[in-house]
mmCIF file of C-alpha atoms in Angstrom:
data_model
loop_
_atom_site.group_PDB
_atom_site.id
_atom_site.type_symbol
_atom_site.label_atom_id
_atom_site.label_comp_id
_atom_site.label_asym_id
_atom_site.label_seq_id
_atom_site.Cartn_x
_atom_site.Cartn_y
_atom_site.Cartn_z
ATOM 1 C CA UNK L 300 139.863 73.090 153.135
ATOM 2 C CA UNK L 301 138.336 69.849 154.357
ATOM 3 C CA UNK L 302 134.651 69.779 155.293
ATOM 4 C CA UNK L 303 135.552 69.654 158.995
ATOM 5 C CA UNK L 304 136.894 73.208 158.647
ATOM 6 C CA UNK L 305 133.756 74.598 157.073
ATOM 7 C CA UNK L 306 133.081 76.656 160.197
ATOM 8 C CA UNK L 307 131.872 79.859 158.600
ATOM 9 C CA UNK L 308 128.804 79.476 156.422
ATOM 10 C CA UNK L 309 127.429 80.024 153.978
ATOM 11 C CA UNK L 310 130.720 79.856 152.123
ATOM 12 C CA UNK L 311 131.688 80.214 148.488
ATOM 13 C CA UNK L 312 132.504 76.783 147.074
ATOM 14 C CA UNK L 313 133.134 77.742 143.454
ATOM 15 C CA UNK L 314 135.978 79.496 141.676
ATOM 16 C CA UNK L 315 133.356 81.631 139.909
ATOM 17 C CA UNK L 316 133.404 84.390 142.519
ATOM 18 C CA UNK L 317 130.818 86.408 140.616
ATOM 19 C CA UNK L 318 128.294 83.756 141.695
ATOM 20 C CA UNK L 319 129.048 84.300 145.400
ATOM 21 C CA UNK L 320 128.140 87.058 147.815
ATOM 22 C CA UNK L 321 130.910 89.024 149.509
ATOM 23 C CA UNK L 322 130.041 87.333 152.826
ATOM 24 C CA UNK L 323 130.336 83.875 151.246
ATOM 25 C CA UNK L 324 133.784 84.815 149.933
ATOM 26 C CA UNK L 325 134.864 86.135 153.340
ATOM 27 C CA UNK L 326 133.541 82.976 155.013
ATOM 28 C CA UNK L 327 135.449 80.754 152.577
ATOM 29 C CA UNK L 328 138.619 82.748 153.243
ATOM 30 C CA UNK L 329 138.101 82.486 157.009
ATOM 31 C CA UNK L 330 137.686 78.718 156.625
ATOM 32 C CA UNK L 331 141.026 78.516 154.801
ATOM 33 C CA UNK L 332 142.652 80.464 157.634
ATOM 34 C CA UNK L 333 141.139 78.069 160.202
ATOM 35 C CA UNK L 334 142.558 75.129 158.257
ATOM 36 C CA UNK L 335 145.956 76.794 157.906
ATOM 37 C CA UNK L 336 145.999 77.358 161.684
ATOM 38 C CA UNK L 337 145.241 73.657 162.163
ATOM 39 C CA UNK L 338 148.087 72.605 159.844
ATOM 40 C CA UNK L 339 150.578 74.959 161.522
ATOM 41 C CA UNK L 340 149.533 73.737 164.981
ATOM 42 C CA UNK L 341 150.064 70.159 163.788
ATOM 43 C CA UNK L 342 153.586 70.963 162.618
ATOM 44 C CA UNK L 343 154.375 72.586 165.962
ATOM 45 C CA UNK L 344 152.968 69.526 167.787
ATOM 46 C CA UNK L 345 155.333 67.272 165.792
ATOM 47 C CA UNK L 346 158.272 69.507 166.735
ATOM 48 C CA UNK L 347 157.219 69.593 170.408
ATOM 49 C CA UNK L 348 157.105 65.791 170.457
ATOM 50 C CA UNK L 349 160.801 65.757 169.509
ATOM 51 C CA UNK L 350 161.995 68.441 171.934
ATOM 52 C CA UNK L 351 163.647 65.831 174.138
ATOM 53 C CA UNK L 352 166.018 64.914 171.287
ATOM 54 C CA UNK L 353 166.332 68.042 169.155
ATOM 55 C CA UNK L 354 166.435 71.797 169.399
ATOM 56 C CA UNK L 355 163.778 72.772 166.891
ATOM 57 C CA UNK L 356 162.466 75.972 165.373
ATOM 58 C CA UNK L 357 159.678 76.763 162.956
ATOM 59 C CA UNK L 358 159.294 79.857 160.804
ATOM 60 C CA UNK L 359 156.224 80.440 158.654
ATOM 61 C CA UNK L 360 155.326 83.341 156.417
ATOM 62 C CA UNK L 361 152.366 83.486 154.080
ATOM 63 C CA UNK L 362 153.246 84.106 150.443
ATOM 64 C CA UNK L 363 150.551 86.766 149.976
ATOM 65 C CA UNK L 364 147.473 88.302 151.497
ATOM 66 C CA UNK L 365 144.028 88.228 149.981
ATOM 67 C CA UNK L 366 141.483 90.855 149.020
ATOM 68 C CA UNK L 367 137.931 89.827 149.834
ATOM 69 C CA UNK L 368 136.088 92.747 148.296
ATOM 70 C CA UNK L 369 137.827 95.709 149.885
ATOM 71 C CA UNK L 370 137.974 98.559 147.365
ATOM 72 C CA UNK L 371 136.120 96.260 144.942
ATOM 73 C CA UNK L 372 139.149 93.954 144.668
ATOM 74 C CA UNK L 373 139.224 90.199 145.054
ATOM 75 C CA UNK L 374 142.053 87.660 145.231
ATOM 76 C CA UNK L 375 145.709 88.753 145.196
ATOM 77 C CA UNK L 376 146.927 89.737 141.744
ATOM 78 C CA UNK L 377 147.378 93.506 142.068
ATOM 79 C CA UNK L 378 150.885 94.895 141.443
ATOM 80 C CA UNK L 379 152.645 95.399 144.781
ATOM 81 C CA UNK L 380 152.819 99.188 144.525
ATOM 82 C CA UNK L 381 149.067 99.375 143.839
ATOM 83 C CA UNK L 382 147.880 96.497 145.992
ATOM 84 C CA UNK L 383 145.908 97.256 149.150
ATOM 85 C CA UNK L 384 147.331 96.262 152.526
ATOM 86 C CA UNK L 385 145.081 93.188 152.577
ATOM 87 C CA UNK L 386 147.300 91.739 149.843
ATOM 88 C CA UNK L 387 150.686 92.948 151.060
ATOM 89 C CA UNK L 388 150.529 92.527 154.853
ATOM 90 C CA UNK L 389 151.041 88.867 155.647
ATOM 91 C CA UNK L 390 151.627 86.903 158.837
ATOM 92 C CA UNK L 391 155.012 85.668 159.949
ATOM 93 C CA UNK L 392 155.038 83.146 162.778
ATOM 94 C CA UNK L 393 158.099 81.918 164.660
ATOM 95 C CA UNK L 394 158.064 79.047 167.152
ATOM 96 C CA UNK L 395 161.144 77.904 169.067
ATOM 97 C CA UNK L 396 161.531 74.838 171.260
ATOM 98 C CA UNK L 397 162.732 75.426 174.816
ATOM 99 C CA UNK L 398 166.211 74.175 173.934
ATOM 100 C CA UNK L 399 166.463 76.289 170.793
ATOM 101 C CA UNK L 400 165.250 79.380 172.627
ATOM 102 C CA UNK L 401 167.698 78.848 175.495
ATOM 103 C CA UNK L 402 170.607 78.283 173.108
ATOM 104 C CA UNK L 403 169.839 81.701 171.657
ATOM 105 C CA UNK L 404 169.794 83.279 175.119
ATOM 106 C CA UNK L 405 165.991 83.458 175.461
ATOM 107 C CA UNK L 406 165.253 83.698 171.771
ATOM 108 C CA UNK L 407 161.495 83.685 172.311
ATOM 109 C CA UNK L 408 161.561 86.875 174.366
ATOM 110 C CA UNK L 409 163.937 88.522 171.908
ATOM 111 C CA UNK L 410 161.777 87.694 168.894
ATOM 112 C CA UNK L 411 158.630 88.718 170.790
ATOM 113 C CA UNK L 412 160.087 92.211 171.258
ATOM 114 C CA UNK L 413 159.993 92.553 167.475
ATOM 115 C CA UNK L 414 156.320 91.593 167.251
ATOM 116 C CA UNK L 415 155.277 94.989 165.872
ATOM 117 C CA UNK L 416 158.252 95.449 163.537
ATOM 118 C CA UNK L 417 157.442 95.940 159.873
ATOM 119 C CA UNK L 418 158.913 92.898 158.190
ATOM 120 C CA UNK L 419 158.696 91.524 154.678
ATOM 121 C CA UNK L 420 159.570 88.443 152.695
ATOM 122 C CA UNK L 421 163.043 89.968 152.432
ATOM 123 C CA UNK L 422 163.551 88.954 156.077
ATOM 124 C CA UNK L 423 162.763 85.267 155.557
ATOM 125 C CA UNK L 424 165.945 83.879 153.967
ATOM 126 C CA UNK L 425 168.424 85.833 156.131
ATOM 127 C CA UNK L 426 166.459 84.868 159.257
ATOM 128 C CA UNK L 427 166.419 81.182 158.330
ATOM 129 C CA UNK L 428 170.166 81.274 157.769
ATOM 130 C CA UNK L 429 170.623 83.099 161.060
ATOM 131 C CA UNK L 430 168.467 80.672 163.035
ATOM 132 C CA UNK L 431 170.461 77.788 161.570
ATOM 133 C CA UNK L 432 173.733 79.587 162.370
ATOM 134 C CA UNK L 433 174.818 79.393 158.737
ATOM 135 C CA UNK L 434 177.470 81.942 157.936
ATOM 136 C CA UNK L 435 177.645 82.973 154.311
ATOM 137 C CA UNK L 436 178.329 86.134 152.364
ATOM 138 C CA UNK L 437 174.777 86.093 150.970
ATOM 139 C CA UNK L 438 173.156 86.436 154.419
ATOM 140 C CA UNK L 439 172.204 90.066 155.010
ATOM 141 C CA UNK L 440 172.512 90.353 158.798
ATOM 142 C CA UNK L 441 170.468 93.563 158.749
ATOM 143 C CA UNK L 442 167.473 91.554 157.477
ATOM 144 C CA UNK L 443 167.903 88.677 159.951
ATOM 145 C CA UNK L 444 165.324 89.281 162.686
ATOM 146 C CA UNK L 445 167.163 86.808 164.937
ATOM 147 C CA UNK L 446 170.514 88.577 164.548
ATOM 148 C CA UNK L 447 170.319 90.492 167.831
ATOM 149 C CA UNK L 448 168.897 87.488 169.680
ATOM 150 C CA UNK L 449 171.920 85.226 169.674
ATOM 151 C CA UNK L 450 174.345 85.037 172.531
ATOM 152 C CA UNK L 451 177.856 85.871 171.346
ATOM 153 C CA UNK L 452 179.064 82.310 172.069
ATOM 154 C CA UNK L 453 176.339 80.799 169.879
ATOM 155 C CA UNK L 454 177.032 83.174 167.026
ATOM 156 C CA UNK L 455 180.725 82.242 167.132
ATOM 157 C CA UNK L 456 180.559 78.487 167.556
ATOM 158 C CA UNK L 457 180.724 76.245 164.559
ATOM 159 C CA UNK L 458 177.523 74.381 163.718
ATOM 160 C CA UNK L 459 177.688 70.814 165.075
ATOM 161 C CA UNK L 460 177.206 69.201 161.667
ATOM 162 C CA UNK L 461 180.192 71.053 160.208
ATOM 163 C CA UNK L 462 182.432 70.041 163.130
ATOM 164 C CA UNK L 463 181.548 66.377 162.575
ATOM 165 C CA UNK L 464 182.530 66.587 158.904
ATOM 166 C CA UNK L 465 186.046 67.864 159.569
#
């Protein structure tokens, strides 16, 4: 993270974690989260600036969590079945422009109702396909968290790009 995001100090600035206190490691991790939040907000700002021309959506999921000393573990290399929740529970963030949300029939409210659902990386690909209205045999509708959010007319209409090709 850039120096401007060094909000929590003292922080660990070396890859030799054994030379850092647990609090320094936690502070460094919190600084990375602050920077990630900044980057994600910047992406959303770019999408908002184009709302007048495009219906946009943004879906983010972290690739892994991080242990910062819980149960004596650090980093994220434990096998999934043995890993603590700090490594396996990761954030998933969805942002929809007004136009995209309306085209789904209030997609924001529909997705918000699933806020507490237990999701996994298995949901990412089917949801991206669903949000893009891409119909394919490899899309598992049961894993698409947007599947119940689409109005029937949107789910049935052909994507605009495909219509232009024909």
